[in-house]
Coordinates of C-alpha atoms in Angstrom, one line a residue:
Chain Q
D294 CA -9.8 14.8 149.0
A295 CA -12.5 12.8 147.3
G296 CA -11.3 10.4 144.6
V297 CA -12.8 9.9 141.2
I298 CA -16.5 9.4 141.6
Q299 CA -18.5 7.2 139.3
S300 CA -22.2 6.4 139.0
P301 CA -24.0 4.2 138.9
R302 CA -21.9 1.5 140.6
H303 CA -24.0 -1.2 139.1
E304 CA -26.4 -1.2 136.1
V305 CA -28.4 -4.0 134.7
T306 CA -30.2 -3.1 131.5
E307 CA -32.0 -4.8 128.6
M308 CA -30.4 -5.0 125.2
G309 CA -31.3 -2.0 123.0
Q310 CA -31.6 0.4 126.0
E311 CA -29.5 3.5 126.4
V312 CA -26.9 3.5 129.1
T313 CA -25.3 6.6 130.6
L314 CA -22.3 6.3 132.9
R315 CA -21.1 9.3 134.8
C316 CA -17.8 10.5 136.2
K317 CA -16.6 13.3 138.4
P318 CA -12.8 13.5 138.2
I319 CA -10.5 14.7 141.0
S320 CA -10.6 18.4 141.4
G321 CA -7.8 20.1 139.6
H322 CA -7.0 17.2 137.3
D323 CA -7.0 18.1 133.6
Y324 CA -6.9 14.6 132.1
L325 CA -9.8 12.3 132.2
F326 CA -9.8 8.7 130.9
W327 CA -12.5 6.1 130.2
Y328 CA -11.3 2.5 130.4
R329 CA -13.2 -0.7 130.0
Q330 CA -12.3 -4.0 131.7
T331 CA -13.3 -7.4 130.6
M332 CA -11.8 -10.9 131.2
M333 CA -11.2 -11.3 127.5
R334 CA -9.5 -8.0 126.7
G335 CA -8.2 -6.7 130.0
L336 CA -8.1 -3.0 130.6
E337 CA -8.7 -1.0 127.4
L338 CA -8.6 2.7 127.0
L339 CA -11.7 3.9 125.3
I340 CA -11.1 7.7 125.1
Y341 CA -9.4 10.4 127.0
F342 CA -9.8 14.2 127.4
N343 CA -7.4 17.0 128.1
N344 CA -9.0 20.2 129.4
N345 CA -12.4 18.9 128.4
V346 CA -11.3 18.2 124.8
P347 CA -11.3 14.7 123.4
I348 CA -7.7 13.8 122.5
D349 CA -7.8 10.2 121.4
D350 CA -11.0 8.2 120.9
S351 CA -9.5 5.5 118.8
G352 CA -10.4 2.9 121.5
M353 CA -14.2 3.6 121.3
P354 CA -15.6 0.3 119.9
E355 CA -18.1 1.7 117.5
D356 CA -20.6 4.5 116.9
R357 CA -22.9 3.2 119.6
F358 CA -20.4 4.6 122.1
S359 CA -20.0 8.3 122.7
A360 CA -18.4 10.4 125.5
K361 CA -18.6 14.0 126.5
M362 CA -17.0 16.3 128.9
P363 CA -19.0 19.5 129.2
N364 CA -16.9 20.9 132.0
A365 CA -13.9 20.1 134.1
S366 CA -15.9 18.3 136.8
F367 CA -18.1 16.0 134.8
S368 CA -18.0 13.4 132.0
T369 CA -20.4 10.9 130.6
L370 CA -20.0 7.7 128.6
K371 CA -23.1 6.7 126.7
I372 CA -23.9 3.5 124.9
Q373 CA -26.9 3.6 122.6
P374 CA -28.2 1.0 121.9
S375 CA -26.6 -1.3 124.3
E376 CA -25.7 -5.0 123.5
P377 CA -24.9 -7.9 125.7
R378 CA -21.2 -7.8 124.5
D379 CA -21.0 -4.3 126.2
S380 CA -21.2 -6.0 129.6
A381 CA -18.0 -5.0 131.4
V382 CA -16.7 -2.8 134.1
Y383 CA -16.2 0.8 133.0
F384 CA -13.6 2.8 134.8
C385 CA -13.2 6.5 134.8
A386 CA -9.8 7.9 135.8
S387 CA -8.1 11.2 136.0
S388 CA -4.6 12.7 136.3
R389 CA -2.9 16.1 136.5
S390 CA -0.3 17.2 134.0
G391 CA 2.8 18.9 135.3
S392 CA 2.5 17.6 138.9
R393 CA 5.3 16.1 140.8
A394 CA 3.4 12.8 140.7
G395 CA 4.0 12.9 137.0
N396 CA 1.7 10.6 135.1
T397 CA -0.1 9.1 138.1
I398 CA -3.6 8.1 137.1
Y399 CA -6.3 7.7 139.7
F400 CA -9.1 5.3 139.0
G401 CA -12.7 5.4 140.2
E402 CA -14.4 2.3 141.7
G403 CA -16.0 1.5 138.3
S404 CA -19.4 1.0 136.9
W405 CA -20.4 -2.6 136.5
L406 CA -22.6 -2.9 133.5
T407 CA -24.7 -6.0 132.6
V408 CA -26.7 -6.0 129.4
V409 CA -29.2 -8.8 129.2
Chain R
G1399 CA 1.6 1.7 119.8
E1400 CA 3.1 0.2 122.9
N1401 CA 2.6 -3.5 123.7
V1402 CA 3.0 -4.7 127.3
E1403 CA 3.2 -8.3 128.1
Q1404 CA 2.9 -9.6 131.7
H1405 CA 3.8 -12.9 133.3
P1406 CA 2.6 -15.0 135.0
S1407 CA -1.1 -14.6 134.7
T1408 CA -1.6 -16.4 138.1
L1409 CA 0.8 -16.7 141.0
S1410 CA 0.2 -18.6 144.3
V1411 CA 2.7 -18.2 147.2
Q1412 CA 2.8 -19.1 150.8
E1413 CA 2.6 -16.3 153.3
G1414 CA 6.0 -14.9 154.0
D1415 CA 7.4 -15.9 150.7
S1416 CA 8.4 -13.5 147.9
A1417 CA 6.4 -12.9 144.7
V1418 CA 7.8 -11.7 141.4
I1419 CA 5.8 -10.4 138.5
K1420 CA 7.5 -9.6 135.2
C1421 CA 6.6 -7.3 132.3
T1422 CA 8.1 -6.5 128.9
Y1423 CA 7.4 -3.6 126.7
S1424 CA 7.9 -2.9 123.0
D1425 CA 8.3 0.9 122.7
S1426 CA 11.8 2.0 123.5
A1427 CA 10.5 5.5 124.0
S1428 CA 8.4 4.5 127.0
N1429 CA 9.8 6.1 130.1
Y1430 CA 7.2 5.7 132.9
F1431 CA 6.3 2.3 134.4
P1432 CA 3.6 2.2 137.1
W1433 CA 2.2 -0.8 138.9
Y1434 CA -1.4 -1.0 140.0
K1435 CA -3.1 -3.3 142.5
Q1436 CA -6.8 -4.1 142.0
E1437 CA -8.8 -5.7 144.8
L1438 CA -12.0 -7.4 144.1
G1439 CA -14.8 -5.0 143.3
K1440 CA -12.5 -2.0 143.3
G1441 CA -10.6 0.1 140.8
P1442 CA -6.9 -0.2 140.2
Q1443 CA -4.8 1.6 142.7
L1444 CA -1.2 2.8 142.1
I1445 CA 1.2 1.0 144.4
I1446 CA 4.6 2.0 143.0
D1447 CA 6.1 3.5 139.8
I1448 CA 9.5 3.9 138.2
R1449 CA 10.9 6.2 135.6
S1450 CA 13.5 5.4 133.1
N1451 CA 16.3 7.3 134.7
V1452 CA 16.5 4.9 137.6
G1453 CA 17.0 1.1 137.7
E1454 CA 15.3 0.3 141.0
K1455 CA 12.9 1.7 143.5
K1456 CA 11.8 0.4 146.8
D1457 CA 8.9 1.1 149.1
Q1458 CA 8.8 -1.1 152.2
R1459 CA 8.0 -4.6 151.0
I1460 CA 7.5 -3.6 147.4
A1461 CA 10.3 -3.0 144.9
V1462 CA 10.4 -2.5 141.2
T1463 CA 13.3 -3.0 138.9
L1464 CA 13.8 -1.7 135.3
N1465 CA 16.1 -2.9 132.6
K1466 CA 15.8 -0.4 129.7
T1467 CA 18.2 -2.3 127.5
A1468 CA 16.1 -5.5 127.7
K1469 CA 12.9 -3.5 127.9
H1470 CA 11.6 -5.3 130.9
F1471 CA 10.6 -4.4 134.4
S1472 CA 9.5 -6.4 137.4
L1473 CA 7.6 -6.1 140.6
H1474 CA 9.0 -7.8 143.7
I1475 CA 6.9 -8.3 146.9
T1476 CA 8.7 -9.6 149.9
E1477 CA 7.3 -11.2 153.1
T1478 CA 3.9 -11.6 151.4
Q1479 CA 0.7 -11.4 153.4
P1480 CA -2.8 -12.6 152.7
E1481 CA -3.9 -9.0 152.1
D1482 CA -1.5 -8.8 149.2
S1483 CA -3.8 -11.1 147.3
A1484 CA -5.2 -9.1 144.4
V1485 CA -4.7 -8.6 140.7
Y1486 CA -1.6 -6.7 139.8
F1487 CA -1.2 -4.7 136.5
C1488 CA 1.9 -3.3 135.0
A1489 CA 1.8 -0.4 132.6
A1490 CA 4.0 1.7 130.4
T1491 CA 3.8 5.0 128.7
R1492 CA 5.8 7.8 127.2
G1493 CA 5.9 11.0 129.2
S1494 CA 4.8 12.9 126.2
T1495 CA 1.4 11.2 126.2
L1496 CA 0.9 12.4 129.8
G1497 CA -0.8 9.4 131.2
R1498 CA -2.1 7.3 128.2
L1499 CA -1.1 4.0 129.9
Y1500 CA -0.7 0.7 128.1
F1501 CA -1.6 -2.1 130.5
G1502 CA -0.4 -5.7 130.8
R1503 CA -3.1 -8.3 131.2
G1504 CA -2.7 -8.7 134.9
T1505 CA -1.5 -11.2 137.4
Q1506 CA -3.8 -12.8 140.0
L1507 CA -1.7 -13.1 143.1
T1508 CA -2.9 -15.4 145.9
V1509 CA -1.1 -15.5 149.2
W1510 CA -2.0 -18.6 151.3
P1511 CA -1.9 -18.2 155.1

């Protein structure tokens, strides 16, 4: 089975530009998570969805960040306008409730964002 | 919310030696404790997990122990190999949150040949 698929893998953009990160969760998974990883703050949960509905967005830094999940197989994380402090690795992850694996979360390979 | 602390932040061992990474958590209701390994340029990958109804779990060279009373859990890697070099993260969560993990800050493990 394919794992969590993220795109782009790398993105370099100028300050003020809009950035859109994309994610395809593992088929059949009903939870989707967006994490951000930086040296300073480690792995931070930004937002997560259950059955395409946002459950907890308390980790979203500010209004410049938004996330959507229009269907079970696709999610986006958008930053508009981007700032240099948004430079980080953004991970999408998914899991399936009620499975024998329990709360196992599977991560994608990440989107490496650099804002100059 | 939950607060997970992880130590040490860096760990260097000789090939063949054992490595131990320790984590503490604050929420006594947490009942699921996974460990993730992150190799350079990749996403975290689950290597072992433990639930609160057991005190120890082993998978080949990797073992995890849990002390619910003291609210700490540890990862033990025996007979370390250079390919074990990576960043290891512990995490904790309540089952009711169905996967909303709280991560430690990570341990950079380096295994010297």
